[in-house]
Amino acid sequence: MFFNEKIETMNREKLDSIVEDRILYTVRYANENSPFYRMWFRKNRINPKEIRTHTDLLNLPIVNGKTIRKNQPPISQDFQFKSIDWSEVFTIHETSGTSGSPKTFFLTWNDWERYAEKYARAFVSQGFGKGDRVVICASYGMNVGANTMTQAARKVGMTIIPEGKCTFPARVIVNYKPTGLVGSVFKFLKLARELSKENFVPSELGVRRLVVGGESFAEESRSYLAEVWGCDVFNTYGSTEGTMCGECTQKNGLHAPEDLVHLDVYNPSLNDFVKDGEPGRIILSTLLPVGGQSGTVLLNYDTEDSSMVLSRDRCACGRTHMKINYPQREKETFWIRGTPFNRVDVENGVFQRENMEYLTGEYKVFLYGDLLGGVSTLNVNLECLDLKNCNISIVKENFLKGFFKFKPQLQKEHSENNLVFQINFLKQDELEIYKFKCSSKRLVDKRQP
Ligand SMILES: [Zn+2]
């Protein structure tokens, strides 16, 4: 099943030629409509007419979130990235400003249509179709995800229940019998616990698919969620900047809609592409169909997420668009003595199947020590289903096994006492995460430079 079969199954040669047409047009559009890029081409002595192919993009500098902040009020007088007249702007969004002021994005109706198409393709590739009823637990508001998914549902023919938050009464599930839920790993687990308290069995409520949006997760979390809800669990990656990639039924990577967004994977110095199959930083460029327009065009934008290209061959699902590995956020990646680890590695440890007999899955981790290479301490706080009956030694052992699974170097540091674990066990709902918003940071670096 496809949403747009012709495009989604197009052969590589044709697809690449569409991409090149759109790179050429988008660069021209940026030069004509984006004050930032017009200045930027001039400043860097680049003739936009000479940027025609994917490789030509290497000649353009990389921009990032800081560049956007510097080119909008209060630092700049106007919004230099806004690439359309005010009268054509349909919505204005701000990305949550974890590091100071938020970034502003302008979307036209054209942008909305393309964002919705990307999500529609993802939904259909996961088996959703007409007649499905889907609860969106992701928040509406300034975040584009929930809104554009709702727009996608209209294209696919699905019914949306726009809860917009992680807590809602059991009657929503019982009365409307949704076939799918969109949210996060933790929201789904919490919902399942609440339903169980009211004597419902989550796996018997008719939910057939869960879509985890906007965060990467460990395979362990996926298999546990699938068990609790008795259904398929899919990953979808998206951002206000326009990266919407969905996992198909093969569940081995995310298809990037190559005709609508251009993703390159760069080396850590951000001066060259890496080969397919090698990890690197995802650099995004907007792709506009010839004649299309956009409120905020981005060329060579550093997403601060890392991933790798897994394949550009036809997938078993029939799609030809490239598959990328599940992106991990740089912000959630920390280094101990030259070895990186990510929040997902912590989740590998928490969600070991046997641990889930004792834990809720909620956790909070603090990293202490000094950045100069002394002893690092991972303070791991785990929430128990029933603290009195928690088998602490088993959970500790499983946690370490899972955490070290992809990190043998950290296991070595641990055995040499350079990395110490303090694993604490808390009562249900004791973690401070609940006192703040649902997506509070779970991994906090407290090290002093
Ligand atoms: Zn596929």
Tab-separated table of C-alpha atoms and ligand atoms in Angstrom:
chain	number	residue	atom	x	y	z
A	1	MET	CA	0.000	0.000	0.000
A	2	PHE	CA	1.288	3.414	-0.987
A	3	PHE	CA	0.067	6.942	-0.540
A	4	ASN	CA	1.768	8.214	-3.691
A	5	GLU	CA	2.816	5.063	-5.501
A	6	LYS	CA	4.363	6.705	-8.549
A	7	ILE	CA	6.782	8.806	-6.504
A	8	GLU	CA	7.386	6.322	-3.697
A	9	THR	CA	8.394	3.502	-6.054
A	10	MET	CA	10.184	5.578	-8.700
A	11	ASN	CA	13.470	4.140	-9.923
A	12	ARG	CA	16.697	5.637	-8.613
A	13	GLU	CA	17.675	7.402	-11.807
A	14	LYS	CA	14.360	9.245	-12.167
A	15	LEU	CA	14.233	10.057	-8.469
A	16	ASP	CA	17.765	11.508	-8.527
A	17	SER	CA	16.877	13.615	-11.529
A	18	ILE	CA	13.797	15.032	-9.739
A	19	VAL	CA	16.008	15.823	-6.734
A	20	GLU	CA	18.472	17.733	-8.930
A	21	ASP	CA	15.696	19.742	-10.615
A	22	ARG	CA	14.422	20.671	-7.183
A	23	ILE	CA	17.839	21.571	-5.766
A	24	LEU	CA	18.327	23.931	-8.699
A	25	TYR	CA	14.882	25.500	-8.229
A	26	THR	CA	15.125	25.735	-4.423
A	27	VAL	CA	18.523	27.464	-4.568
A	28	ARG	CA	17.098	29.925	-7.079
A	29	TYR	CA	14.037	30.441	-4.864
A	30	ALA	CA	16.275	31.059	-1.831
A	31	ASN	CA	18.316	33.607	-3.727
A	32	GLU	CA	15.206	35.451	-4.881
A	33	ASN	CA	13.121	35.251	-1.702
A	34	SER	CA	15.268	34.716	1.376
A	35	PRO	CA	17.161	37.850	2.519
A	36	PHE	CA	19.535	35.635	4.496
A	37	TYR	CA	20.530	33.436	1.562
A	38	ARG	CA	20.773	36.334	-0.885
A	39	MET	CA	23.328	38.000	1.410
A	40	TRP	CA	24.984	34.717	2.154
A	41	PHE	CA	25.574	33.830	-1.520
A	42	ARG	CA	27.061	37.270	-2.069
A	43	LYS	CA	29.212	37.163	1.061
A	44	ASN	CA	30.586	33.720	0.184
A	45	ARG	CA	31.029	34.664	-3.489
A	46	ILE	CA	28.737	31.896	-4.657
A	47	ASN	CA	26.821	32.097	-7.889
A	48	PRO	CA	23.519	30.386	-7.050
A	49	LYS	CA	23.111	29.382	-10.707
A	50	GLU	CA	26.113	27.099	-10.293
A	51	ILE	CA	24.490	25.055	-7.526
A	52	ARG	CA	22.765	22.327	-9.536
A	53	THR	CA	23.514	18.994	-7.958
A	54	HIS	CA	23.759	17.260	-4.664
A	55	THR	CA	27.596	17.506	-4.756
A	56	ASP	CA	27.438	21.248	-5.448
A	57	LEU	CA	25.795	21.655	-2.044
A	58	LEU	CA	29.213	20.801	-0.571
A	59	ASN	CA	30.400	24.222	-1.734
A	60	LEU	CA	27.849	25.980	0.438
A	61	PRO	CA	28.581	26.679	4.098
A	62	ILE	CA	26.517	24.962	6.793
A	63	VAL	CA	23.975	26.944	8.809
A	64	ASN	CA	22.452	25.918	12.133
A	65	GLY	CA	19.989	26.977	14.795
A	66	LYS	CA	22.344	29.707	15.981
A	67	THR	CA	22.424	31.193	12.467
A	68	ILE	CA	18.624	31.399	12.517
A	69	ARG	CA	18.584	33.031	15.967
A	70	LYS	CA	21.196	35.570	14.885
A	71	ASN	CA	19.089	36.491	11.889
A	72	GLN	CA	15.826	37.222	13.632
A	73	PRO	CA	14.701	39.740	16.267
A	74	PRO	CA	15.948	40.864	18.690
A	75	ILE	CA	19.440	40.420	17.158
A	76	SER	CA	18.408	41.268	13.617
A	77	GLN	CA	15.736	43.806	12.794
A	78	ASP	CA	13.797	41.478	10.499
A	79	PHE	CA	13.335	37.770	10.030
A	80	GLN	CA	16.091	37.180	7.489
A	81	PHE	CA	15.058	33.545	6.908
A	82	LYS	CA	11.449	34.429	6.091
A	83	SER	CA	11.178	33.732	2.371
A	84	ILE	CA	7.684	34.895	1.522
A	85	ASP	CA	5.544	37.977	1.910
A	86	TRP	CA	3.720	38.303	5.256
A	87	SER	CA	0.378	38.043	3.475
A	88	GLU	CA	1.272	34.536	2.249
A	89	VAL	CA	2.261	33.194	5.693
A	90	PHE	CA	-0.301	30.650	6.925
A	91	THR	CA	1.182	29.797	10.363
A	92	ILE	CA	4.119	30.913	12.491
A	93	HIS	CA	5.905	28.415	14.731
A	94	GLU	CA	8.552	28.615	17.384
A	95	THR	CA	10.722	25.688	18.308
A	96	SER	CA	11.117	25.289	22.057
A	97	GLY	CA	14.190	27.233	22.997
A	98	THR	CA	16.244	24.889	25.172
A	99	SER	CA	19.243	27.149	24.556
A	100	GLY	CA	17.841	30.639	24.891
A	101	SER	CA	15.431	32.231	22.478
A	102	PRO	CA	13.256	30.062	20.214
A	103	LYS	CA	13.738	29.832	16.462
A	104	THR	CA	10.888	31.162	14.341
A	105	PHE	CA	9.561	29.280	11.324
A	106	PHE	CA	7.070	30.566	8.791
A	107	LEU	CA	4.864	28.094	6.981
A	108	THR	CA	2.712	28.697	3.929
A	109	TRP	CA	-0.233	26.466	3.042
A	110	ASN	CA	2.101	24.938	0.432
A	111	ASP	CA	4.499	23.952	3.244
A	112	TRP	CA	1.627	22.423	5.196
A	113	GLU	CA	0.560	20.367	2.189
A	114	ARG	CA	4.077	18.992	1.781
A	115	TYR	CA	4.518	18.278	5.516
A	116	ALA	CA	1.151	16.502	5.529
A	117	GLU	CA	2.106	14.479	2.450
A	118	LYS	CA	5.274	13.278	4.199
A	119	TYR	CA	3.276	12.099	7.223
A	120	ALA	CA	0.574	10.601	4.990
A	121	ARG	CA	3.206	8.497	3.235
A	122	ALA	CA	4.566	7.360	6.610
A	123	PHE	CA	1.115	6.429	7.955
A	124	VAL	CA	0.232	4.404	4.849
A	125	SER	CA	3.640	2.678	4.861
A	126	GLN	CA	2.794	1.530	8.407
A	127	GLY	CA	-0.506	0.018	7.295
A	128	PHE	CA	-2.867	2.847	8.277
A	129	GLY	CA	-5.735	3.600	5.923
A	130	LYS	CA	-9.338	4.678	5.580
A	131	GLY	CA	-11.378	3.707	8.635
A	132	ASP	CA	-8.516	3.909	11.106
A	133	ARG	CA	-9.114	6.001	14.206
A	134	VAL	CA	-6.011	7.550	15.708
A	135	VAL	CA	-5.491	9.346	19.032
A	136	ILE	CA	-2.791	12.019	18.769
A	137	CYS	CA	-1.158	12.299	22.219
A	138	ALA	CA	1.571	14.632	20.917
A	139	SER	CA	0.918	18.254	21.762
A	140	TYR	CA	-0.726	20.663	19.349
A	141	GLY	CA	0.220	24.318	19.591
A	142	MET	CA	3.524	25.656	18.315
A	143	ASN	CA	4.836	22.220	17.426
A	144	VAL	CA	4.001	21.328	13.801
A	145	GLY	CA	3.926	17.544	14.298
A	146	ALA	CA	0.449	17.007	15.743
A	147	ASN	CA	-1.152	19.553	13.422
A	148	THR	CA	0.379	18.307	10.208
A	149	MET	CA	-0.346	14.687	11.176
A	150	THR	CA	-3.978	15.688	11.553
A	151	GLN	CA	-3.841	17.213	8.091
A	152	ALA	CA	-2.232	13.978	6.845
A	153	ALA	CA	-5.123	11.980	8.308
A	154	ARG	CA	-7.539	13.870	6.111
A	155	LYS	CA	-5.519	12.821	3.064
A	156	VAL	CA	-5.419	9.188	4.202
A	157	GLY	CA	-9.081	9.078	5.255
A	158	MET	CA	-8.478	8.443	8.946
A	159	THR	CA	-10.367	9.773	11.970
A	160	ILE	CA	-8.308	11.790	14.436
A	161	ILE	CA	-8.956	12.138	18.166
A	162	PRO	CA	-6.860	15.219	18.991
A	163	GLU	CA	-6.154	14.711	22.709
A	164	GLY	CA	-2.856	16.559	22.422
A	165	LYS	CA	-1.526	15.304	25.739
A	166	CYS	CA	-0.334	12.221	27.520
A	167	THR	CA	-3.185	11.807	29.965
A	168	PHE	CA	-6.803	11.265	29.017
A	169	PRO	CA	-9.646	9.207	30.455
A	170	ALA	CA	-9.935	5.511	29.648
A	171	ARG	CA	-13.332	6.174	28.078
A	172	VAL	CA	-11.595	7.689	25.033
A	173	ILE	CA	-10.118	4.266	24.295
A	174	VAL	CA	-13.128	2.273	25.438
A	175	ASN	CA	-15.814	4.321	23.665
A	176	TYR	CA	-14.108	5.304	20.417
A	177	LYS	CA	-12.001	2.146	19.981
A	178	PRO	CA	-9.026	3.826	18.308
A	179	THR	CA	-6.910	1.566	16.098
A	180	GLY	CA	-3.779	3.657	16.524
A	181	LEU	CA	-2.049	6.008	18.962
A	182	VAL	CA	0.662	8.594	18.254
A	183	GLY	CA	2.835	9.575	21.224
A	184	SER	CA	5.988	8.644	23.072
A	185	VAL	CA	7.249	5.443	24.684
A	186	PHE	CA	6.621	6.843	28.166
A	187	LYS	CA	3.165	8.183	27.383
A	188	PHE	CA	2.102	4.789	26.060
A	189	LEU	CA	3.449	2.953	29.097
A	190	LYS	CA	1.808	5.376	31.499
A	191	LEU	CA	-1.483	5.075	29.656
A	192	ALA	CA	-1.258	1.281	29.818
A	193	ARG	CA	-0.640	1.407	33.589
A	194	GLU	CA	-3.631	3.680	34.067
A	195	LEU	CA	-5.885	1.461	31.983
A	196	SER	CA	-4.707	-1.586	33.965
A	197	LYS	CA	-5.604	0.184	37.224
A	198	GLU	CA	-9.159	0.450	35.894
A	199	ASN	CA	-9.079	-3.275	35.108
A	200	PHE	CA	-8.693	-2.965	31.355
A	201	VAL	CA	-6.162	-5.100	29.503
A	202	PRO	CA	-4.405	-2.744	27.044
A	203	SER	CA	-3.704	-5.517	24.541
A	204	GLU	CA	-7.422	-6.347	24.354
A	205	LEU	CA	-8.677	-2.854	23.509
A	206	GLY	CA	-8.302	-3.091	19.739
A	207	VAL	CA	-5.285	-0.800	19.280
A	208	ARG	CA	-3.349	-2.210	16.321
A	209	ARG	CA	-0.504	0.252	15.892
A	210	LEU	CA	1.491	2.654	18.044
A	211	VAL	CA	3.547	5.387	16.420
A	212	VAL	CA	6.386	6.823	18.466
A	213	GLY	CA	7.085	10.280	17.113
A	214	GLY	CA	10.038	12.558	17.455
A	215	GLU	CA	12.413	10.464	19.539
A	216	SER	CA	14.645	7.518	18.962
A	217	PHE	CA	14.182	4.528	21.212
A	218	ALA	CA	15.929	1.282	22.075
A	219	GLU	CA	14.757	-1.949	20.429
A	220	GLU	CA	14.101	-3.162	23.980
A	221	SER	CA	11.562	-0.368	24.511
A	222	ARG	CA	9.877	-1.252	21.249
A	223	SER	CA	9.505	-4.926	22.062
A	224	TYR	CA	8.215	-4.209	25.553
A	225	LEU	CA	5.632	-1.703	24.262
A	226	ALA	CA	4.572	-4.184	21.586
A	227	GLU	CA	4.046	-6.792	24.287
A	228	VAL	CA	2.061	-4.518	26.632
A	229	TRP	CA	-0.219	-3.227	23.869
A	230	GLY	CA	-0.218	-6.434	21.824
A	231	CYS	CA	0.415	-4.550	18.588
A	232	ASP	CA	2.975	-3.141	16.169
A	233	VAL	CA	5.149	-0.187	17.226
A	234	PHE	CA	6.560	2.176	14.585
A	235	ASN	CA	9.072	4.991	14.697
A	236	THR	CA	8.545	8.347	12.992
A	237	TYR	CA	11.082	11.142	12.934
A	238	GLY	CA	10.019	14.706	12.305
A	239	SER	CA	10.911	18.308	13.051
A	240	THR	CA	9.639	21.797	12.394
A	241	GLU	CA	12.461	22.148	9.859
A	242	GLY	CA	10.713	19.562	7.704
A	243	THR	CA	12.436	16.223	8.233
A	244	MET	CA	9.576	13.769	8.280
A	245	CYS	CA	10.781	10.220	7.865
A	246	GLY	CA	8.646	7.182	8.625
A	247	GLU	CA	9.404	3.589	9.358
A	248	CYS	CA	7.631	1.117	7.045
A	249	THR	CA	6.372	-2.339	7.976
A	250	GLN	CA	9.900	-3.757	7.479
A	251	LYS	CA	10.981	-1.904	10.650
A	252	ASN	CA	14.612	-1.592	9.645
A	253	GLY	CA	15.161	2.111	9.109
A	254	LEU	CA	13.192	5.220	8.213
A	255	HIS	CA	12.293	6.115	4.625
A	256	ALA	CA	13.233	9.712	3.839
A	257	PRO	CA	10.828	11.319	1.306
A	258	GLU	CA	13.668	12.191	-1.052
A	259	ASP	CA	11.602	14.296	-3.432
A	260	LEU	CA	10.446	16.594	-0.587
A	261	VAL	CA	13.472	16.952	1.686
A	262	HIS	CA	17.146	16.505	0.956
A	263	LEU	CA	19.242	14.807	3.643
A	264	ASP	CA	23.018	14.561	3.502
A	265	VAL	CA	25.184	12.842	6.089
A	266	TYR	CA	28.367	14.761	6.943
A	267	ASN	CA	31.568	13.947	8.836
A	268	PRO	CA	32.138	15.480	12.309
A	269	SER	CA	34.069	18.458	10.890
A	270	LEU	CA	31.089	19.121	8.595
A	271	ASN	CA	33.277	19.546	5.516
A	272	ASP	CA	32.474	16.402	3.520
A	273	PHE	CA	29.843	13.715	3.084
A	274	VAL	CA	30.456	10.336	4.668
A	275	LYS	CA	29.875	7.139	2.681
A	276	ASP	CA	26.560	5.336	2.953
A	277	GLY	CA	26.674	3.025	5.970
A	278	GLU	CA	28.933	5.378	7.938
A	279	PRO	CA	27.539	7.471	10.803
A	280	GLY	CA	27.517	11.259	10.656
A	281	ARG	CA	25.526	14.434	11.064
A	282	ILE	CA	22.241	14.932	9.189
A	283	ILE	CA	22.344	18.123	7.127
A	284	LEU	CA	19.006	19.099	5.649
A	285	SER	CA	17.969	21.159	2.646
A	286	THR	CA	14.410	22.082	1.767
A	287	LEU	CA	13.325	20.751	-1.632
A	288	LEU	CA	10.637	22.688	-3.446
A	289	PRO	CA	8.869	21.340	-6.494
A	290	VAL	CA	9.480	23.625	-9.466
A	291	GLY	CA	7.033	26.525	-9.087
A	292	GLY	CA	6.446	25.834	-5.377
A	293	GLN	CA	6.957	28.301	-2.545
A	294	SER	CA	7.905	28.160	1.099
A	295	GLY	CA	7.848	30.417	4.160
A	296	THR	CA	11.279	29.378	5.439
A	297	VAL	CA	13.770	27.828	3.031
A	298	LEU	CA	16.768	26.055	4.540
A	299	LEU	CA	19.897	25.025	2.632
A	300	ASN	CA	22.582	22.943	4.343
A	301	TYR	CA	20.978	23.172	7.751
A	302	ASP	CA	22.628	21.250	10.589
A	303	THR	CA	19.858	19.301	12.367
A	304	GLU	CA	22.202	18.382	15.249
A	305	ASP	CA	20.976	14.817	14.856
A	306	SER	CA	23.194	11.962	13.797
A	307	SER	CA	22.306	9.002	11.631
A	308	MET	CA	23.538	7.056	8.598
A	309	VAL	CA	22.201	6.054	5.201
A	310	LEU	CA	21.268	2.375	5.432
A	311	SER	CA	20.188	1.808	1.849
A	312	ARG	CA	19.217	3.510	-1.411
A	313	ASP	CA	17.954	0.273	-2.966
A	314	ARG	CA	14.349	-0.820	-3.285
A	315	CYS	CA	13.009	-1.873	0.130
A	316	ALA	CA	11.045	-5.111	0.565
A	317	CYS	CA	7.974	-2.855	1.007
A	318	GLY	CA	8.443	-1.648	-2.598
A	319	ARG	CA	9.630	1.861	-1.768
A	320	THR	CA	12.782	3.154	-3.431
A	321	HIS	CA	13.401	6.178	-1.214
A	322	MET	CA	16.494	5.876	0.929
A	323	LYS	CA	16.382	4.471	4.416
A	324	ILE	CA	18.268	6.089	7.265
A	325	ASN	CA	19.105	4.741	10.685
A	326	TYR	CA	17.086	6.021	13.669
A	327	PRO	CA	18.502	9.498	14.335
A	328	GLN	CA	20.025	10.266	17.711
A	329	ARG	CA	20.174	13.778	19.068
A	330	GLU	CA	23.602	15.291	19.612
A	331	LYS	CA	22.094	17.001	22.654
A	332	GLU	CA	21.374	13.581	24.138
A	333	THR	CA	24.853	12.268	23.400
A	334	PHE	CA	27.548	12.540	26.072
A	335	TRP	CA	31.214	11.608	26.064
A	336	ILE	CA	33.071	9.755	28.782
A	337	ARG	CA	36.827	9.470	28.234
A	338	GLY	CA	36.497	9.698	24.473
A	339	THR	CA	33.547	7.342	24.131
A	340	PRO	CA	30.088	8.655	23.263
A	341	PHE	CA	26.868	7.252	24.627
A	342	ASN	CA	23.292	8.329	24.065
A	343	ARG	CA	20.027	8.346	25.983
A	344	VAL	CA	19.107	5.305	23.870
A	345	ASP	CA	21.967	3.327	25.496
A	346	VAL	CA	20.465	4.086	28.909
A	347	GLU	CA	17.109	2.862	27.635
A	348	ASN	CA	18.776	-0.322	26.412
A	349	GLY	CA	19.616	-0.937	30.051
A	350	VAL	CA	16.324	0.122	31.607
A	351	PHE	CA	14.040	-1.778	29.228
A	352	GLN	CA	15.675	-5.204	29.513
A	353	ARG	CA	12.645	-7.500	29.488
A	354	GLU	CA	13.213	-8.984	32.943
A	355	ASN	CA	13.553	-5.492	34.448
A	356	MET	CA	10.062	-4.637	33.310
A	357	GLU	CA	8.643	-7.078	35.866
A	358	TYR	CA	9.833	-4.526	38.447
A	359	LEU	CA	10.105	-1.111	36.752
A	360	THR	CA	7.684	1.403	35.259
A	361	GLY	CA	10.249	2.372	32.598
A	362	GLU	CA	10.552	5.925	33.936
A	363	TYR	CA	14.106	6.932	34.713
A	364	LYS	CA	16.312	9.946	35.240
A	365	VAL	CA	20.085	9.902	34.923
A	366	PHE	CA	22.670	12.452	36.058
A	367	LEU	CA	26.275	12.422	34.909
A	368	TYR	CA	28.798	13.704	37.462
A	369	GLY	CA	32.564	14.071	37.448
A	370	ASP	CA	34.924	16.383	35.666
A	371	LEU	CA	35.279	16.752	31.944
A	372	LEU	CA	39.059	16.446	32.101
A	373	GLY	CA	39.072	12.678	32.400
A	374	GLY	CA	38.792	11.846	36.102
A	375	VAL	CA	36.232	9.408	37.472
A	376	SER	CA	32.767	9.775	35.949
A	377	THR	CA	29.666	8.775	37.869
A	378	LEU	CA	26.357	7.842	36.304
A	379	ASN	CA	23.636	8.401	38.858
A	380	VAL	CA	20.736	6.292	37.593
A	381	ASN	CA	17.288	6.691	39.155
A	382	LEU	CA	14.769	4.020	38.315
A	383	GLU	CA	11.111	4.030	39.228
A	384	CYS	CA	9.717	0.737	40.569
A	385	LEU	CA	6.235	-0.702	40.148
A	386	ASP	CA	6.447	-1.861	43.769
A	387	LEU	CA	9.584	-0.805	45.602
A	388	LYS	CA	9.215	-3.443	48.345
A	389	ASN	CA	9.153	-6.308	45.893
A	390	CYS	CA	11.747	-5.016	43.443
A	391	ASN	CA	14.602	-7.448	42.805
A	392	ILE	CA	17.324	-4.840	42.972
A	393	SER	CA	20.297	-7.055	42.174
A	394	ILE	CA	18.662	-8.505	39.055
A	395	VAL	CA	17.666	-5.065	37.770
A	396	LYS	CA	21.168	-3.688	38.365
A	397	GLU	CA	22.774	-6.600	36.564
A	398	ASN	CA	20.396	-6.317	33.596
A	399	PHE	CA	20.801	-2.551	33.427
A	400	LEU	CA	24.572	-2.819	33.097
A	401	LYS	CA	24.295	-5.641	30.568
A	402	GLY	CA	21.963	-3.557	28.372
A	403	PHE	CA	23.895	-0.315	28.781
A	404	PHE	CA	27.185	-1.948	27.787
A	405	LYS	CA	25.630	-3.864	24.866
A	406	PHE	CA	26.923	-1.424	22.215
A	407	LYS	CA	29.527	0.219	24.452
A	408	PRO	CA	32.318	-2.272	25.226
A	409	GLN	CA	34.749	0.612	25.753
A	410	LEU	CA	32.627	1.984	28.602
A	411	GLN	CA	32.475	-1.496	30.111
A	412	LYS	CA	36.268	-1.446	30.144
A	413	GLU	CA	36.285	1.991	31.828
A	414	HIS	CA	33.850	0.599	34.400
A	415	SER	CA	36.044	-2.402	35.138
A	416	GLU	CA	39.001	-0.035	35.615
A	417	ASN	CA	36.937	2.119	38.016
A	418	ASN	CA	36.947	5.159	35.747
A	419	LEU	CA	33.199	4.928	35.386
A	420	VAL	CA	31.078	4.312	38.470
A	421	PHE	CA	27.334	3.615	38.636
A	422	GLN	CA	25.026	4.676	41.463
A	423	ILE	CA	21.724	2.979	40.783
A	424	ASN	CA	18.832	4.180	42.936
A	425	PHE	CA	15.350	2.763	43.180
A	426	LEU	CA	12.324	4.982	43.684
A	427	LYS	CA	8.647	4.526	44.433
A	428	GLN	CA	6.116	4.881	41.618
A	429	ASP	CA	5.532	8.519	40.593
A	430	GLU	CA	8.440	9.645	42.751
A	431	LEU	CA	10.562	10.842	39.848
A	432	GLU	CA	10.479	14.566	39.427
A	433	ILE	CA	9.739	14.151	35.713
A	434	TYR	CA	6.020	14.149	36.498
A	435	LYS	CA	6.201	17.494	38.193
A	436	PHE	CA	7.340	19.082	34.970
A	437	LYS	CA	6.217	18.638	31.391
A	438	CYS	CA	6.087	15.161	29.895
A	439	SER	CA	9.217	15.521	27.810
A	440	SER	CA	11.550	16.656	30.603
A	441	LYS	CA	15.172	15.767	30.046
A	442	ARG	CA	15.964	12.260	31.201
A	443	LEU	CA	19.728	12.492	30.950
A	444	VAL	CA	21.434	15.492	32.533
A	445	ASP	CA	25.145	16.308	32.373
A	446	LYS	CA	26.204	17.889	35.674
A	447	ARG	CA	29.935	17.784	34.960
A	448	GLN	CA	31.995	20.897	35.475
A	449	PRO	CA	34.612	21.848	32.916
B	1	ZN	ZN	10.216	0.060	3.273
